[in-house]
PDB file of C-alpha atoms in Angstrom:
ATOM      1  CA  MET A   1       0.000   0.000   0.000  1.00 89.00           C
ATOM      2  CA  SER A   2       1.280   3.452  -0.909  1.00 95.00           C
ATOM      3  CA  LEU A   3       1.972   5.792   1.996  1.00 97.00           C
ATOM      4  CA  LEU A   4       0.573   8.845   0.178  1.00 97.00           C
ATOM      5  CA  VAL A   5      -1.445   9.073  -3.020  1.00 97.00           C
ATOM      6  CA  ALA A   6      -2.171  12.529  -4.391  1.00 96.00           C
ATOM      7  CA  GLU A   7      -4.383  12.774  -7.453  1.00 96.00           C
ATOM      8  CA  HIS A   8      -4.975  15.924  -9.493  1.00 95.00           C
ATOM      9  CA  LEU A   9      -3.873  18.300  -6.746  1.00 95.00           C
ATOM     10  CA  SER A  10      -4.350  21.925  -7.779  1.00 94.00           C
ATOM     11  CA  ARG A  11      -4.204  25.232  -5.983  1.00 92.00           C
ATOM     12  CA  LYS A  12      -5.087  28.521  -7.653  1.00 87.00           C
ATOM     13  CA  LEU A  13      -3.964  32.024  -6.907  1.00 78.00           C
ATOM     14  CA  ARG A  14      -6.666  34.644  -6.481  1.00 73.00           C
ATOM     15  CA  HIS A  15      -5.691  36.344  -9.734  1.00 72.00           C
ATOM     16  CA  GLY A  16      -6.009  33.067 -11.613  1.00 66.00           C
ATOM     17  CA  GLY A  17      -2.465  31.695 -11.685  1.00 74.00           C
ATOM     18  CA  MET A  18      -1.700  28.186 -10.455  1.00 83.00           C
ATOM     19  CA  LEU A  19       0.513  27.340  -7.493  1.00 90.00           C
ATOM     20  CA  LEU A  20      -0.148  23.638  -8.126  1.00 94.00           C
ATOM     21  CA  ASP A  21      -1.470  22.444 -11.463  1.00 92.00           C
ATOM     22  CA  ASP A  22      -3.021  18.961 -11.671  1.00 94.00           C
ATOM     23  CA  ILE A  23      -0.327  17.058  -9.781  1.00 94.00           C
ATOM     24  CA  THR A  24      -0.620  13.305  -9.368  1.00 95.00           C
ATOM     25  CA  LEU A  25       2.054  11.705  -7.205  1.00 96.00           C
ATOM     26  CA  THR A  26       2.571   8.673  -4.968  1.00 96.00           C
ATOM     27  CA  VAL A  27       4.943   8.186  -2.053  1.00 97.00           C
ATOM     28  CA  GLU A  28       5.883   4.594  -1.314  1.00 97.00           C
ATOM     29  CA  PRO A  29       6.930   3.266   2.104  1.00 97.00           C
ATOM     30  CA  GLY A  30      10.675   3.347   2.666  1.00 97.00           C
ATOM     31  CA  GLU A  31      11.619   5.587  -0.215  1.00 97.00           C
ATOM     32  CA  ILE A  32      13.425   8.919  -0.269  1.00 98.00           C
ATOM     33  CA  LEU A  33      11.386  10.970  -2.702  1.00 98.00           C
ATOM     34  CA  THR A  34      13.087  14.208  -3.673  1.00 98.00           C
ATOM     35  CA  ILE A  35      11.281  17.116  -5.309  1.00 97.00           C
ATOM     36  CA  GLU A  36      13.648  19.255  -7.342  1.00 95.00           C
ATOM     37  CA  GLY A  37      13.036  22.732  -8.717  1.00 92.00           C
ATOM     38  CA  GLU A  38      14.095  26.331  -8.540  1.00 89.00           C
ATOM     39  CA  ASN A  39      12.649  28.784  -6.033  1.00 87.00           C
ATOM     40  CA  GLY A  40       9.024  29.480  -6.924  1.00 88.00           C
ATOM     41  CA  ALA A  41       8.502  26.135  -8.653  1.00 91.00           C
ATOM     42  CA  GLY A  42       5.820  25.127  -6.132  1.00 93.00           C
ATOM     43  CA  LYS A  43       7.803  22.683  -4.011  1.00 96.00           C
ATOM     44  CA  THR A  44       6.816  24.122  -0.622  1.00 95.00           C
ATOM     45  CA  VAL A  45       3.140  24.392  -1.605  1.00 95.00           C
ATOM     46  CA  LEU A  46       3.183  20.744  -2.700  1.00 96.00           C
ATOM     47  CA  LEU A  47       4.704  19.642   0.621  1.00 97.00           C
ATOM     48  CA  LYS A  48       2.020  21.546   2.507  1.00 96.00           C
ATOM     49  CA  ALA A  49      -0.706  20.007   0.340  1.00 95.00           C
ATOM     50  CA  LEU A  50       0.647  16.485   0.951  1.00 96.00           C
ATOM     51  CA  LEU A  51       0.536  17.176   4.696  1.00 95.00           C
ATOM     52  CA  GLY A  52      -2.950  18.674   4.655  1.00 92.00           C
ATOM     53  CA  LEU A  53      -1.605  22.070   5.668  1.00 93.00           C
ATOM     54  CA  THR A  54      -3.073  24.045   2.780  1.00 91.00           C
ATOM     55  CA  ASP A  55      -6.311  23.873   0.853  1.00 88.00           C
ATOM     56  CA  SER A  56      -6.227  22.324  -2.599  1.00 91.00           C
ATOM     57  CA  THR A  57      -8.538  20.569  -5.001  1.00 92.00           C
ATOM     58  CA  GLY A  58      -8.033  16.937  -5.946  1.00 95.00           C
ATOM     59  CA  THR A  59      -7.788  13.932  -3.650  1.00 95.00           C
ATOM     60  CA  LEU A  60      -5.283  12.823  -1.031  1.00 96.00           C
ATOM     61  CA  THR A  61      -5.149   9.300   0.368  1.00 96.00           C
ATOM     62  CA  ILE A  62      -2.882   8.570   3.327  1.00 95.00           C
ATOM     63  CA  SER A  63      -2.087   4.949   4.244  1.00 93.00           C
ATOM     64  CA  GLY A  64      -5.294   3.934   2.488  1.00 93.00           C
ATOM     65  CA  HIS A  65      -7.441   6.565   4.228  1.00 92.00           C
ATOM     66  CA  PRO A  66      -9.071   9.386   2.225  1.00 94.00           C
ATOM     67  CA  PHE A  67      -8.076  12.719   3.760  1.00 94.00           C
ATOM     68  CA  ARG A  68      -9.785  16.098   3.714  1.00 88.00           C
ATOM     69  CA  LEU A  69      -8.581  19.413   5.064  1.00 82.00           C
ATOM     70  CA  GLY A  70      -9.697  19.875   8.665  1.00 81.00           C
ATOM     71  CA  GLN A  71      -9.453  16.199   9.573  1.00 88.00           C
ATOM     72  CA  ALA A  72      -6.806  14.835  11.928  1.00 89.00           C
ATOM     73  CA  TYR A  73      -3.804  13.777   9.855  1.00 92.00           C
ATOM     74  CA  PRO A  74      -3.763   9.946  10.023  1.00 92.00           C
ATOM     75  CA  LEU A  75       0.020   9.545   9.879  1.00 93.00           C
ATOM     76  CA  LYS A  76       2.712  10.679  12.309  1.00 94.00           C
ATOM     77  CA  ALA A  77       5.168  12.984  10.586  1.00 96.00           C
ATOM     78  CA  GLY A  78       8.338  14.910  11.364  1.00 97.00           C
ATOM     79  CA  ILE A  79       8.212  18.207   9.500  1.00 97.00           C
ATOM     80  CA  LEU A  80      10.591  21.015   8.574  1.00 97.00           C
ATOM     81  CA  ILE A  81       8.906  23.449   6.201  1.00 95.00           C
ATOM     82  CA  GLU A  82      10.293  26.935   5.620  1.00 87.00           C
ATOM     83  CA  ASN A  83      11.892  28.438   8.740  1.00 86.00           C
ATOM     84  CA  PRO A  84      12.232  26.208  11.839  1.00 91.00           C
ATOM     85  CA  SER A  85       9.736  26.942  14.611  1.00 91.00           C
ATOM     86  CA  LEU A  86      11.984  27.633  17.580  1.00 96.00           C
ATOM     87  CA  ILE A  87      11.514  29.241  20.982  1.00 97.00           C
ATOM     88  CA  ASN A  88      14.292  31.798  20.933  1.00 97.00           C
ATOM     89  CA  ASP A  89      14.817  31.922  24.698  1.00 98.00           C
ATOM     90  CA  PHE A  90      15.252  28.137  24.915  1.00 98.00           C
ATOM     91  CA  THR A  91      18.442  26.150  24.344  1.00 98.00           C
ATOM     92  CA  ALA A  92      18.601  23.435  21.686  1.00 98.00           C
ATOM     93  CA  PHE A  93      17.854  20.761  24.286  1.00 98.00           C
ATOM     94  CA  GLN A  94      14.962  22.749  25.773  1.00 98.00           C
ATOM     95  CA  ASN A  95      13.405  23.241  22.333  1.00 98.00           C
ATOM     96  CA  LEU A  96      13.459  19.510  21.646  1.00 98.00           C
ATOM     97  CA  LYS A  97      12.340  18.666  25.181  1.00 97.00           C
ATOM     98  CA  LEU A  98       9.242  20.805  24.691  1.00 97.00           C
ATOM     99  CA  LEU A  99       8.471  19.169  21.350  1.00 95.00           C
ATOM    100  CA  ALA A 100       8.989  15.742  22.933  1.00 96.00           C
ATOM    101  CA  THR A 101       5.922  16.313  25.126  1.00 95.00           C
ATOM    102  CA  LEU A 102       3.909  15.791  21.917  1.00 92.00           C
ATOM    103  CA  ILE A 103       5.752  12.604  20.884  1.00 93.00           C
ATOM    104  CA  PRO A 104       5.169   9.641  23.198  1.00 90.00           C
ATOM    105  CA  GLY A 105       8.241   7.699  24.214  1.00 91.00           C
ATOM    106  CA  VAL A 106      10.981  10.187  23.339  1.00 95.00           C
ATOM    107  CA  THR A 107      13.629  10.133  26.066  1.00 97.00           C
ATOM    108  CA  ASP A 108      16.250  12.672  27.086  1.00 97.00           C
ATOM    109  CA  GLU A 109      18.889  10.320  25.713  1.00 97.00           C
ATOM    110  CA  GLU A 110      17.214  10.310  22.307  1.00 97.00           C
ATOM    111  CA  ILE A 111      17.145  14.108  22.364  1.00 98.00           C
ATOM    112  CA  ASN A 112      20.847  14.157  23.225  1.00 98.00           C
ATOM    113  CA  THR A 113      21.573  11.679  20.438  1.00 98.00           C
ATOM    114  CA  VAL A 114      19.798  13.541  17.659  1.00 98.00           C
ATOM    115  CA  LEU A 115      21.465  16.804  18.701  1.00 98.00           C
ATOM    116  CA  ARG A 116      24.900  15.187  18.656  1.00 98.00           C
ATOM    117  CA  GLU A 117      24.142  13.614  15.267  1.00 97.00           C
ATOM    118  CA  LEU A 118      23.774  17.142  13.930  1.00 97.00           C
ATOM    119  CA  SER A 119      26.826  18.486  15.786  1.00 97.00           C
ATOM    120  CA  LEU A 120      24.777  20.438  18.326  1.00 98.00           C
ATOM    121  CA  ASP A 121      25.871  20.227  21.971  1.00 98.00           C
ATOM    122  CA  PRO A 122      22.921  19.119  24.142  1.00 97.00           C
ATOM    123  CA  ARG A 123      24.647  20.619  27.212  1.00 97.00           C
ATOM    124  CA  SER A 124      25.085  24.059  25.668  1.00 98.00           C
ATOM    125  CA  LYS A 125      23.372  26.969  27.433  1.00 98.00           C
ATOM    126  CA  THR A 126      23.310  29.073  24.265  1.00 98.00           C
ATOM    127  CA  ARG A 127      19.772  30.159  23.458  1.00 98.00           C
ATOM    128  CA  ALA A 128      18.285  29.730  20.013  1.00 98.00           C
ATOM    129  CA  LYS A 129      18.126  33.498  19.455  1.00 97.00           C
ATOM    130  CA  ASP A 130      21.933  33.510  19.487  1.00 98.00           C
ATOM    131  CA  PHE A 131      22.296  30.626  17.003  1.00 97.00           C
ATOM    132  CA  SER A 132      23.807  31.088  13.567  1.00 97.00           C
ATOM    133  CA  LEU A 133      21.551  30.377  10.576  1.00 96.00           C
ATOM    134  CA  GLY A 134      23.241  27.008  10.171  1.00 96.00           C
ATOM    135  CA  MET A 135      22.632  26.068  13.794  1.00 97.00           C
ATOM    136  CA  ARG A 136      18.966  27.074  13.517  1.00 97.00           C
ATOM    137  CA  GLU A 137      18.622  24.902  10.429  1.00 97.00           C
ATOM    138  CA  LYS A 138      20.235  21.951  12.191  1.00 98.00           C
ATOM    139  CA  LEU A 139      17.875  22.316  15.149  1.00 98.00           C
ATOM    140  CA  GLY A 140      14.905  22.392  12.780  1.00 98.00           C
ATOM    141  CA  ILE A 141      16.160  19.188  11.174  1.00 98.00           C
ATOM    142  CA  ALA A 142      16.584  17.641  14.632  1.00 98.00           C
ATOM    143  CA  GLN A 143      12.948  18.476  15.377  1.00 97.00           C
ATOM    144  CA  ALA A 144      11.866  16.609  12.243  1.00 98.00           C
ATOM    145  CA  LEU A 145      14.073  13.576  12.886  1.00 98.00           C
ATOM    146  CA  MET A 146      13.228  13.190  16.572  1.00 96.00           C
ATOM    147  CA  GLY A 147      11.043  10.197  17.246  1.00 95.00           C
ATOM    148  CA  HIS A 148      11.865   8.371  13.978  1.00 95.00           C
ATOM    149  CA  GLN A 149       8.442   9.169  12.555  1.00 96.00           C
ATOM    150  CA  PRO A 150       7.039   7.056   9.684  1.00 97.00           C
ATOM    151  CA  LEU A 151       7.054  10.129   7.424  1.00 98.00           C
ATOM    152  CA  ILE A 152       9.707  12.865   7.485  1.00 98.00           C
ATOM    153  CA  VAL A 153       9.213  15.938   5.297  1.00 98.00           C
ATOM    154  CA  LEU A 154      12.079  18.369   4.784  1.00 98.00           C
ATOM    155  CA  ASP A 155      11.898  21.632   2.849  1.00 97.00           C
ATOM    156  CA  GLU A 156      15.273  22.886   1.547  1.00 96.00           C
ATOM    157  CA  PRO A 157      17.113  21.289   4.511  1.00 97.00           C
ATOM    158  CA  THR A 158      20.590  22.180   3.214  1.00 97.00           C
ATOM    159  CA  ASN A 159      19.943  25.923   3.303  1.00 92.00           C
ATOM    160  CA  ALA A 160      22.618  27.561   5.489  1.00 93.00           C
ATOM    161  CA  LEU A 161      24.526  24.283   5.935  1.00 97.00           C
ATOM    162  CA  ASP A 162      28.226  23.992   5.122  1.00 96.00           C
ATOM    163  CA  GLU A 163      29.539  21.105   3.031  1.00 97.00           C
ATOM    164  CA  ASP A 164      30.455  18.922   6.020  1.00 97.00           C
ATOM    165  CA  SER A 165      26.977  19.401   7.491  1.00 97.00           C
ATOM    166  CA  LYS A 166      25.367  18.500   4.156  1.00 98.00           C
ATOM    167  CA  THR A 167      27.370  15.279   4.089  1.00 97.00           C
ATOM    168  CA  THR A 168      26.312  14.513   7.662  1.00 97.00           C
ATOM    169  CA  LEU A 169      22.666  15.160   6.830  1.00 98.00           C
ATOM    170  CA  ALA A 170      22.785  12.899   3.773  1.00 98.00           C
ATOM    171  CA  ALA A 171      24.154  10.076   5.922  1.00 98.00           C
ATOM    172  CA  LEU A 172      21.453  10.662   8.545  1.00 98.00           C
ATOM    173  CA  VAL A 173      18.685  10.557   5.946  1.00 98.00           C
ATOM    174  CA  ARG A 174      19.940   7.192   4.709  1.00 98.00           C
ATOM    175  CA  THR A 175      20.268   5.895   8.289  1.00 97.00           C
ATOM    176  CA  TYR A 176      16.773   6.982   9.293  1.00 97.00           C
ATOM    177  CA  ARG A 177      15.385   5.421   6.128  1.00 98.00           C
ATOM    178  CA  ASN A 178      17.018   2.133   7.144  1.00 97.00           C
ATOM    179  CA  LEU A 179      15.276   2.502  10.524  1.00 95.00           C
ATOM    180  CA  GLY A 180      11.892   2.666   8.779  1.00 97.00           C
ATOM    181  CA  SER A 181      11.229   6.313   7.945  1.00 98.00           C
ATOM    182  CA  THR A 182       9.984   7.475   4.558  1.00 98.00           C
ATOM    183  CA  PHE A 183      11.288  10.830   3.334  1.00 98.00           C
ATOM    184  CA  VAL A 184       9.865  13.533   1.100  1.00 98.00           C
ATOM    185  CA  ILE A 185      12.489  16.227   0.547  1.00 98.00           C
ATOM    186  CA  ALA A 186      12.156  19.407  -1.504  1.00 97.00           C
ATOM    187  CA  SER A 187      15.463  20.880  -2.603  1.00 95.00           C
ATOM    188  CA  HIS A 188      17.275  22.688  -5.384  1.00 91.00           C
ATOM    189  CA  ASP A 189      20.627  21.307  -4.153  1.00 94.00           C
ATOM    190  CA  ARG A 190      21.418  18.749  -6.850  1.00 93.00           C
ATOM    191  CA  GLU A 191      24.458  17.267  -5.125  1.00 96.00           C
ATOM    192  CA  PHE A 192      22.445  16.590  -1.971  1.00 97.00           C
ATOM    193  CA  ILE A 193      19.559  15.159  -3.990  1.00 96.00           C
ATOM    194  CA  GLU A 194      21.881  12.776  -5.818  1.00 96.00           C
ATOM    195  CA  ALA A 195      23.400  11.685  -2.493  1.00 97.00           C
ATOM    196  CA  VAL A 196      20.090  10.617  -0.922  1.00 98.00           C
ATOM    197  CA  THR A 197      17.326  10.081  -3.461  1.00 97.00           C
ATOM    198  CA  THR A 198      15.714   6.785  -4.380  1.00 97.00           C
ATOM    199  CA  ARG A 199      13.222   8.536  -6.684  1.00 96.00           C
ATOM    200  CA  ARG A 200      13.207  12.105  -7.900  1.00 95.00           C
ATOM    201  CA  VAL A 201      10.646  14.375  -9.459  1.00 96.00           C
ATOM    202  CA  LYS A 202      11.103  17.829 -10.930  1.00 96.00           C
ATOM    203  CA  MET A 203       8.746  20.786 -10.707  1.00 95.00           C
ATOM    204  CA  LYS A 204       8.427  23.960 -12.730  1.00 93.00           C
ATOM    205  CA  GLU A 205       5.745  26.626 -12.355  1.00 91.00           C
ATOM    206  CA  GLY A 206       3.449  24.347 -10.344  1.00 91.00           C
ATOM    207  CA  HIS A 207       3.775  21.378 -12.713  1.00 90.00           C
ATOM    208  CA  LEU A 208       5.529  18.056 -12.352  1.00 91.00           C
ATOM    209  CA  ILE A 209       7.708  17.992 -15.456  1.00 85.00           C
ATOM    210  CA  GLU A 210       9.755  14.835 -14.891  1.00 74.00           C
ATOM    211  CA  GLN A 211       9.776  11.732 -12.708  1.00 76.00           C
ATOM    212  CA  GLN A 212      12.593   9.214 -12.534  1.00 71.00           C
ATOM    213  CA  VAL A 213      14.071   6.502 -10.347  1.00 65.00           C
ATOM    214  CA  ALA A 214      17.512   7.368  -8.977  1.00 58.00           C
TER     215      ALA A 214
END
């Protein structure tokens, strides 16, 4: 059974343009689906539509269950879309500890582990407001990875990361996939895409223009 099935997803702008234009796409369990395209191609809007976070026409089926906007999302997901949602007066550990109250079973040790995996010190007293852009991005990625959710959705996760951090992230994506997570990743970073993808699609002006197996 497919994890996600989107059929004929469309979203119009008020003036008549299309943010999404008749997109049909499946996400299979255990794959790393990458969505490639330049800024403005519609990648972020598509991620939000797949997660039920924005209104669109068409149909969305999640783990065999038809889904409509306003319903409870029937699949646990780790999400990083656009800028990370951080509490600026909290440390990295405190930010993840607060999020962990919404994810049953996450321990302090798991929080420490995911921070270390992304080269963030769980003992640091530095508050998020004093983080560099790269550190903020890493903490947002840690939020999405925490709990090893069945679905992990990342939007331009290599923004603000240096080359070593990109390599680390690629290895983590492959590791978490081996632990059972399915990934949907939007990116215009071709080197990162080629390092992680099992299937890639390309978008332009709200359309899917190409689909291929890695």
